Amino acid sequence: MSRIVEVVAGTLIDKDGRFLLGSRPEGKPYAGYWEFPGGKIEPGEAPFAALKREFHEELGIDVEEATPWLTKVHVYEHATVRLRFYRVWRWTGEFEMREGQTIAWQTPGALTVGPMLPANGPILKALELPPLLPISCAHEVGEEVILKRLAEAPPAAVLVREPGYTREALARFVVEVAARVRPAGGRVFVNADPAWLAGLPVDGVHLSEARLMAADSRPDFAWVGASIHGAESKAKAEALGVDYLLLGHVKATPTHPGAAPLGWDGFECRLADGCPLPVYALGGLAAADLPDAFAHGAQGVALMRGAWR
């Protein structure tokens, strides 16, 4: 592999959940392709400082609040780049196209511009994932509680996880969940043997760490998630090309009464070398923990009991 060029990129997210793309100007490789704004990190420059400088130089705006997100290595014909992505939540100033580029606000899952720079496909998919991922626990709170909550406020995505259910009981429950979530545009992921889900109204499968490590290839679903606990399973998930990860437990939880929690520093340490996949923090968390999750590089927070209280 050639020398890695360190690059920083920012995903500006507005109050409506849209994100900003820019076209590459003439004279640069892939001119006319669309990308997330950013640029090279100068020697000795911190990534966040580079992000602020690039956005000011390219677009005339000043980044005020941003959090680390994904890190992706991509091999182009002209260079190998390591892209450090940030989500930019707040900025000031008026947009100026200082390099002659074009910008466009886009809605996740409904891209209207192209072509995209090749490295950005997985980033676009990650933007379709919500910050909060509720996980069912009907074996604890009761199916009626979960189904009532889903009917009242269908989430953008829900993960069905019922380890004590038979195949038949799980299929029945999944159908009930899908009837409440999918008509509102939400997605249903299920933690189960992928073979169990044939013919069911699901959008994706979630692999336990054991199923992940035993898998020879990515299951044939539009969305595939996985639970990880360490570097080995993280590397396997990356190699398999899954779409998101669950990592925990961050705080004390009844599910693991005798195990010490990671804490936020431990969570971030597991991702210290960068992760190209969006990672949900899991374990003893609530929606109020989202700012901490974002600050430590998470996609968001996965909630089990906290989702149904």
mmCIF file of N, CA and C in Angstrom, residues 154 175-188:
data_model
loop_
_atom_site.group_PDB
_atom_site.id
_atom_site.type_symbol
_atom_site.label_atom_id
_atom_site.label_comp_id
_atom_site.label_asym_id
_atom_site.label_seq_id
_atom_site.Cartn_x
_atom_site.Cartn_y
_atom_site.Cartn_z
ATOM 1 N N PRO A 154 -44.062 5.145 16.123
ATOM 2 C CA PRO A 154 -43.202 4.220 15.371
ATOM 3 C C PRO A 154 -41.791 4.790 15.208
ATOM 4 N N VAL A 175 -44.068 -10.142 12.968
ATOM 5 C CA VAL A 175 -45.172 -9.689 12.119
ATOM 6 C C VAL A 175 -45.938 -8.555 12.806
ATOM 7 N N GLU A 176 -46.171 -8.685 14.119
ATOM 8 C CA GLU A 176 -46.884 -7.646 14.867
ATOM 9 C C GLU A 176 -46.070 -6.355 14.910
ATOM 10 N N VAL A 177 -44.770 -6.477 15.137
ATOM 11 C CA VAL A 177 -43.905 -5.296 15.181
ATOM 12 C C VAL A 177 -43.878 -4.614 13.816
ATOM 13 N N ALA A 178 -43.694 -5.391 12.754
ATOM 14 C CA ALA A 178 -43.606 -4.823 11.412
ATOM 15 C C ALA A 178 -44.887 -4.091 11.018
ATOM 16 N N ALA A 179 -46.029 -4.590 11.455
ATOM 17 C CA ALA A 179 -47.307 -3.968 11.123
ATOM 18 C C ALA A 179 -47.430 -2.572 11.716
ATOM 19 N N ARG A 180 -46.666 -2.295 12.759
ATOM 20 C CA ARG A 180 -46.722 -0.995 13.411
ATOM 21 C C ARG A 180 -45.596 -0.063 12.977
ATOM 22 N N VAL A 181 -44.479 -0.626 12.548
ATOM 23 C CA VAL A 181 -43.299 0.187 12.244
ATOM 24 C C VAL A 181 -43.147 0.478 10.756
ATOM 25 N N ARG A 182 -43.298 -0.529 9.914
ATOM 26 C CA ARG A 182 -42.995 -0.350 8.495
ATOM 27 C C ARG A 182 -43.957 0.585 7.752
ATOM 28 N N PRO A 183 -45.271 0.594 8.049
ATOM 29 C CA PRO A 183 -46.141 1.547 7.343
ATOM 30 C C PRO A 183 -45.749 3.007 7.570
ATOM 31 N N ALA A 184 -45.072 3.282 8.687
ATOM 32 C CA ALA A 184 -44.632 4.649 8.976
ATOM 33 C C ALA A 184 -43.243 4.928 8.414
ATOM 34 N N GLY A 185 -42.682 3.975 7.650
ATOM 35 C CA GLY A 185 -41.381 4.173 7.039
ATOM 36 C C GLY A 185 -40.212 3.664 7.854
ATOM 37 N N GLY A 186 -40.492 3.004 9.003
ATOM 38 C CA GLY A 186 -39.418 2.490 9.838
ATOM 39 C C GLY A 186 -38.921 1.137 9.367
ATOM 40 N N ARG A 187 -37.764 0.750 9.871
ATOM 41 C CA ARG A 187 -37.150 -0.525 9.509
ATOM 42 C C ARG A 187 -37.181 -1.487 10.695
ATOM 43 N N VAL A 188 -37.286 -2.776 10.376
ATOM 44 C CA VAL A 188 -37.300 -3.820 11.395
ATOM 45 C C VAL A 188 -36.080 -4.710 11.202
#
